[in-house]
Tab-separated table of C-alpha atoms in Angstrom:
chain	number	residue	atom	x	y	z
H	14	GLY	CA	19.613	79.328	-56.007
H	15	ALA	CA	23.364	79.639	-55.402
H	16	VAL	CA	24.486	78.205	-58.724
H	17	VAL	CA	28.069	78.427	-59.876
H	18	SER	CA	29.012	77.617	-63.449
H	19	GLN	CA	32.359	76.962	-65.076
H	20	HIS	CA	33.382	77.169	-68.681
H	21	PRO	CA	34.634	75.180	-70.397
H	22	SER	CA	33.736	71.895	-68.741
H	23	TRP	CA	36.703	70.262	-70.402
H	24	VAL	CA	39.598	71.408	-72.549
H	25	ILE	CA	42.469	69.742	-74.337
H	26	CYS	CA	45.421	71.854	-75.355
H	27	LYS	CA	48.975	71.510	-76.623
H	28	SER	CA	51.930	72.013	-74.351
H	29	GLY	CA	53.028	75.635	-74.229
H	30	THR	CA	49.636	77.178	-74.860
H	31	SER	CA	47.552	79.149	-72.370
H	32	VAL	CA	44.084	78.184	-71.232
H	33	LYS	CA	41.462	80.378	-69.596
H	34	ILE	CA	38.773	78.964	-67.314
H	35	GLU	CA	35.773	81.047	-66.293
H	36	CYS	CA	33.843	80.791	-63.057
H	37	ARG	CA	30.505	82.569	-62.759
H	38	SER	CA	28.024	82.946	-59.938
H	39	LEU	CA	24.693	82.846	-61.766
H	40	ASP	CA	22.180	84.040	-59.227
H	41	PHE	CA	24.182	85.767	-56.549
H	42	GLN	CA	27.042	88.171	-56.107
H	43	ALA	CA	30.313	86.744	-54.916
H	44	THR	CA	32.900	88.980	-53.312
H	45	THR	CA	35.146	85.991	-52.795
H	46	MET	CA	35.865	83.091	-55.111
H	47	PHE	CA	38.226	80.207	-54.599
H	48	TRP	CA	40.157	78.092	-57.056
H	49	TYR	CA	40.943	74.475	-56.304
H	50	ARG	CA	42.847	71.763	-58.058
H	51	GLN	CA	41.991	68.103	-57.714
H	52	PHE	CA	44.027	65.141	-58.911
H	53	PRO	CA	42.314	61.780	-59.531
H	54	LYS	CA	41.092	60.157	-56.369
H	55	GLN	CA	42.529	62.927	-54.237
H	56	SER	CA	41.160	65.766	-52.168
H	57	LEU	CA	40.722	69.366	-53.215
H	58	MET	CA	43.799	71.523	-52.977
H	59	LEU	CA	43.195	75.240	-52.571
H	60	MET	CA	45.239	77.207	-55.092
H	61	ALA	CA	44.156	80.758	-54.447
H	62	THR	CA	41.537	83.058	-52.998
H	63	SER	CA	40.146	85.674	-55.334
H	64	ASN	CA	38.528	88.852	-54.079
H	65	GLU	CA	36.635	91.163	-56.399
H	66	GLY	CA	38.698	94.151	-57.423
H	67	SER	CA	41.903	93.078	-55.749
H	68	LYS	CA	44.824	90.764	-56.331
H	69	ALA	CA	44.387	87.095	-55.606
H	70	THR	CA	46.024	85.480	-52.609
H	71	TYR	CA	47.923	82.356	-53.573
H	72	GLU	CA	48.589	79.350	-51.396
H	73	GLN	CA	52.144	78.365	-50.655
H	74	GLY	CA	53.722	76.516	-53.544
H	75	VAL	CA	51.319	77.804	-56.193
H	76	GLU	CA	53.046	79.815	-58.922
H	77	LYS	CA	51.127	83.052	-59.335
H	78	ASP	CA	52.786	83.807	-62.666
H	79	LYS	CA	51.654	80.474	-64.016
H	80	PHE	CA	48.126	80.525	-62.657
H	81	LEU	CA	46.765	83.999	-63.330
H	82	ILE	CA	43.567	84.864	-61.531
H	83	ASN	CA	41.314	87.799	-62.307
H	84	HIS	CA	38.159	88.680	-60.396
H	85	ALA	CA	36.904	91.691	-62.313
H	86	SER	CA	33.270	91.600	-61.246
H	87	LEU	CA	31.066	90.257	-58.493
H	88	THR	CA	29.948	87.383	-60.691
H	89	LEU	CA	33.047	86.400	-62.646
H	90	SER	CA	36.501	85.110	-61.839
H	91	THR	CA	38.927	83.665	-64.364
H	92	LEU	CA	41.889	81.332	-64.017
H	93	THR	CA	44.442	81.353	-66.811
H	94	VAL	CA	46.961	78.542	-66.933
H	95	THR	CA	49.887	80.056	-68.818
H	96	SER	CA	52.313	77.985	-70.872
H	97	ALA	CA	50.561	74.816	-69.844
H	98	HIS	CA	52.498	71.561	-69.536
H	99	PRO	CA	51.321	67.975	-69.105
H	100	GLU	CA	51.840	68.184	-65.344
H	101	ASP	CA	49.201	70.923	-65.249
H	102	SER	CA	46.599	68.409	-66.383
H	103	SER	CA	44.048	68.240	-63.612
H	104	PHE	CA	40.480	68.955	-62.558
H	105	TYR	CA	40.080	72.632	-61.679
H	106	ILE	CA	37.154	73.641	-59.502
H	107	CYS	CA	36.027	77.068	-58.398
H	108	SER	CA	33.764	78.028	-55.545
H	109	ALA	CA	32.052	81.228	-54.571
H	110	ARG	CA	30.797	82.755	-51.387
H	111	ASP	CA	27.408	84.430	-51.501
H	112	ARG	CA	27.910	88.067	-50.572
H	113	ALA	CA	24.444	88.324	-49.088
H	114	GLY	CA	24.544	84.980	-47.330
H	115	THR	CA	24.113	84.839	-43.600
H	116	SER	CA	26.720	82.123	-43.270
H	117	THR	CA	30.254	83.353	-43.493
H	118	ASP	CA	31.466	80.001	-44.614
H	119	THR	CA	29.113	78.532	-47.172
H	120	GLN	CA	30.923	77.922	-50.402
H	121	TYR	CA	29.068	76.922	-53.538
H	122	PHE	CA	31.135	74.903	-55.949
H	123	GLY	CA	31.192	74.897	-59.704
H	124	PRO	CA	31.024	71.682	-61.741
H	125	GLY	CA	34.738	71.734	-62.482
H	126	THR	CA	36.881	71.951	-65.613
H	127	ARG	CA	38.944	69.008	-66.815
H	128	LEU	CA	42.203	70.234	-68.348
H	129	THR	CA	44.329	67.859	-70.387
H	130	VAL	CA	47.639	69.124	-71.717
H	131	LEU	CA	49.177	67.036	-74.483
E	1	GLN	CA	47.346	71.732	-36.992
E	2	GLN	CA	45.549	72.706	-40.155
E	3	GLN	CA	44.886	69.098	-41.150
E	4	VAL	CA	41.590	67.291	-41.082
E	5	LYS	CA	42.008	63.524	-40.975
E	6	GLN	CA	39.302	61.433	-42.593
E	7	SER	CA	38.598	57.706	-42.455
E	8	PRO	CA	37.990	55.263	-43.955
E	9	GLN	CA	39.483	55.878	-47.362
E	10	SER	CA	36.846	53.666	-48.946
E	11	LEU	CA	33.675	52.026	-47.750
E	12	ILE	CA	31.315	49.413	-49.120
E	13	VAL	CA	27.839	49.221	-47.612
E	14	GLN	CA	24.850	47.155	-48.558
E	15	LYS	CA	21.689	48.889	-49.639
E	16	GLY	CA	19.657	49.834	-46.600
E	17	GLY	CA	22.668	49.825	-44.300
E	18	ILE	CA	24.296	52.666	-42.378
E	19	SER	CA	27.375	54.372	-43.792
E	20	ILE	CA	29.656	56.026	-41.245
E	21	ILE	CA	32.551	58.316	-42.101
E	22	ASN	CA	34.758	59.879	-39.470
E	23	CYS	CA	36.869	63.007	-39.302
E	24	ALA	CA	39.225	64.434	-36.713
E	25	TYR	CA	40.808	67.847	-36.421
E	26	GLU	CA	43.481	69.499	-34.294
E	27	ASN	CA	42.832	73.212	-34.601
E	28	THR	CA	40.444	74.213	-31.807
E	29	ALA	CA	39.739	77.472	-33.634
E	30	PHE	CA	37.729	75.573	-36.244
E	31	ASP	CA	34.045	76.139	-35.685
E	32	TYR	CA	32.327	75.255	-38.935
E	33	PHE	CA	32.253	71.668	-40.177
E	34	PRO	CA	30.585	70.915	-43.527
E	35	TRP	CA	30.325	67.684	-45.448
E	36	TYR	CA	30.467	67.627	-49.228
E	37	GLN	CA	29.337	64.961	-51.675
E	38	GLN	CA	31.110	64.643	-54.998
E	39	PHE	CA	30.153	62.486	-57.973
E	40	PRO	CA	32.779	61.606	-60.612
E	41	GLY	CA	33.533	64.501	-62.921
E	42	LYS	CA	31.445	66.940	-60.884
E	43	GLY	CA	32.154	69.613	-58.327
E	44	PRO	CA	31.462	69.019	-54.619
E	45	ALA	CA	27.983	69.775	-53.331
E	46	LEU	CA	27.279	70.836	-49.755
E	47	LEU	CA	25.440	68.049	-47.996
E	48	ILE	CA	25.109	69.134	-44.388
E	49	ALA	CA	27.081	71.285	-41.958
E	50	ILE	CA	27.354	71.729	-38.206
E	51	ARG	CA	28.711	74.248	-35.736
E	52	PRO	CA	30.138	73.235	-32.339
E	53	ASP	CA	27.230	74.579	-30.309
E	54	VAL	CA	25.257	71.403	-31.089
E	55	SER	CA	26.285	67.751	-30.849
E	56	GLU	CA	24.102	66.440	-33.632
E	57	LYS	CA	22.351	67.671	-36.742
E	58	LYS	CA	20.019	65.658	-38.890
E	59	GLU	CA	18.752	66.352	-42.380
E	60	GLY	CA	16.757	63.546	-43.901
E	61	ARG	CA	18.915	60.412	-44.007
E	62	PHE	CA	22.092	62.362	-43.215
E	63	THR	CA	23.265	63.039	-39.670
E	64	ILE	CA	26.374	64.759	-38.360
E	65	SER	CA	27.553	63.809	-34.894
E	66	PHE	CA	29.989	66.222	-33.281
E	67	ASN	CA	32.245	65.567	-30.290
E	68	LYS	CA	33.939	68.810	-29.325
E	69	SER	CA	36.075	67.388	-26.533
E	70	ALA	CA	37.445	64.654	-28.788
E	71	LYS	CA	37.718	67.025	-31.748
E	72	GLN	CA	35.902	64.553	-33.927
E	73	PHE	CA	32.848	64.615	-36.134
E	74	SER	CA	31.189	62.020	-38.258
E	75	LEU	CA	28.666	61.608	-41.031
E	76	HIS	CA	26.019	58.918	-40.803
E	77	ILE	CA	23.987	57.966	-43.856
E	78	MET	CA	20.954	55.986	-42.849
E	79	ASP	CA	19.220	53.577	-45.213
E	80	SER	CA	22.067	53.926	-47.705
E	81	GLN	CA	21.054	53.771	-51.355
E	82	PRO	CA	23.037	53.012	-54.526
E	83	GLY	CA	22.517	56.648	-55.520
E	84	ASP	CA	24.561	57.641	-52.464
E	85	SER	CA	27.636	56.073	-54.057
E	86	ALA	CA	30.042	58.990	-54.304
E	87	THR	CA	33.086	60.497	-52.646
E	88	TYR	CA	32.449	62.341	-49.403
E	89	PHE	CA	34.686	65.050	-48.022
E	90	CYS	CA	34.597	66.547	-44.570
E	91	ALA	CA	35.953	70.032	-44.092
E	92	ALA	CA	36.550	72.601	-41.396
E	93	SER	CA	37.066	76.331	-41.142
E	94	LYS	CA	37.148	79.182	-38.700
E	95	ASP	CA	34.143	81.427	-38.540
E	96	THR	CA	36.019	84.632	-37.807
E	97	GLY	CA	35.534	86.659	-40.931
E	98	PHE	CA	35.735	84.318	-43.866
E	99	GLN	CA	38.315	81.613	-43.585
E	100	LYS	CA	39.263	79.036	-46.151
E	101	LEU	CA	38.031	75.480	-45.882
E	102	VAL	CA	40.431	72.704	-44.947
E	103	PHE	CA	39.332	69.463	-46.580
E	104	GLY	CA	39.720	65.893	-45.447
E	105	THR	CA	41.199	63.323	-47.788
E	106	GLY	CA	37.862	61.928	-48.908
E	107	THR	CA	35.968	58.650	-48.579
E	108	ARG	CA	34.772	56.701	-51.590
E	109	LEU	CA	31.449	55.142	-50.706
E	110	LEU	CA	29.959	52.300	-52.706
E	111	VAL	CA	26.475	51.150	-51.836
E	112	SER	CA	25.844	47.735	-53.282
E	113	PRO	CA	22.327	46.909	-54.525
């Protein structure tokens, strides 16, 4: 149980285009999802916290107009990188908290999406 | 105060040996300490977690030791195997409501055959 999927697993796009990444909780409902960014050989950097039915909360320094997050249902959150540029190339990872879980802190991570902007 | 410091940055251990990774935190409000294992190109997977009401937790070959007074916790991998070669992240969060995880910087473990 507690499987989180991401789609696509990798994407290559031209500079200036927008890219949408989906994060789905497959076998549980997630009221809260998180989006992280990870550069090579570095730790995970939290970008934003996404709550179902409400606006996402962005971490300091993360441009909310550039990284659009939508959490329209209890099993799906999307991250759209708008007008992507080469510096946006990174590994994007989502995680989800099981709504029914007894632990308030257990996050289940997706497999990540590798974005390369040419 | 939100930082979690992790060491070493990289570690090479012979097969069958013990791998030890250490983390230290400052925020005394943290009360949930998970460890994640990440293979290249994959998302992190929860390995083991501990809360401060116990000083040690063991699951198979993986053990967390927790020292509340020193604000330190460590991961021990017994009988390390080549398949354990991965990057390990410690993390910490508060348990009041749902708080975001603060990650350590990661340790790249290589277990030589």
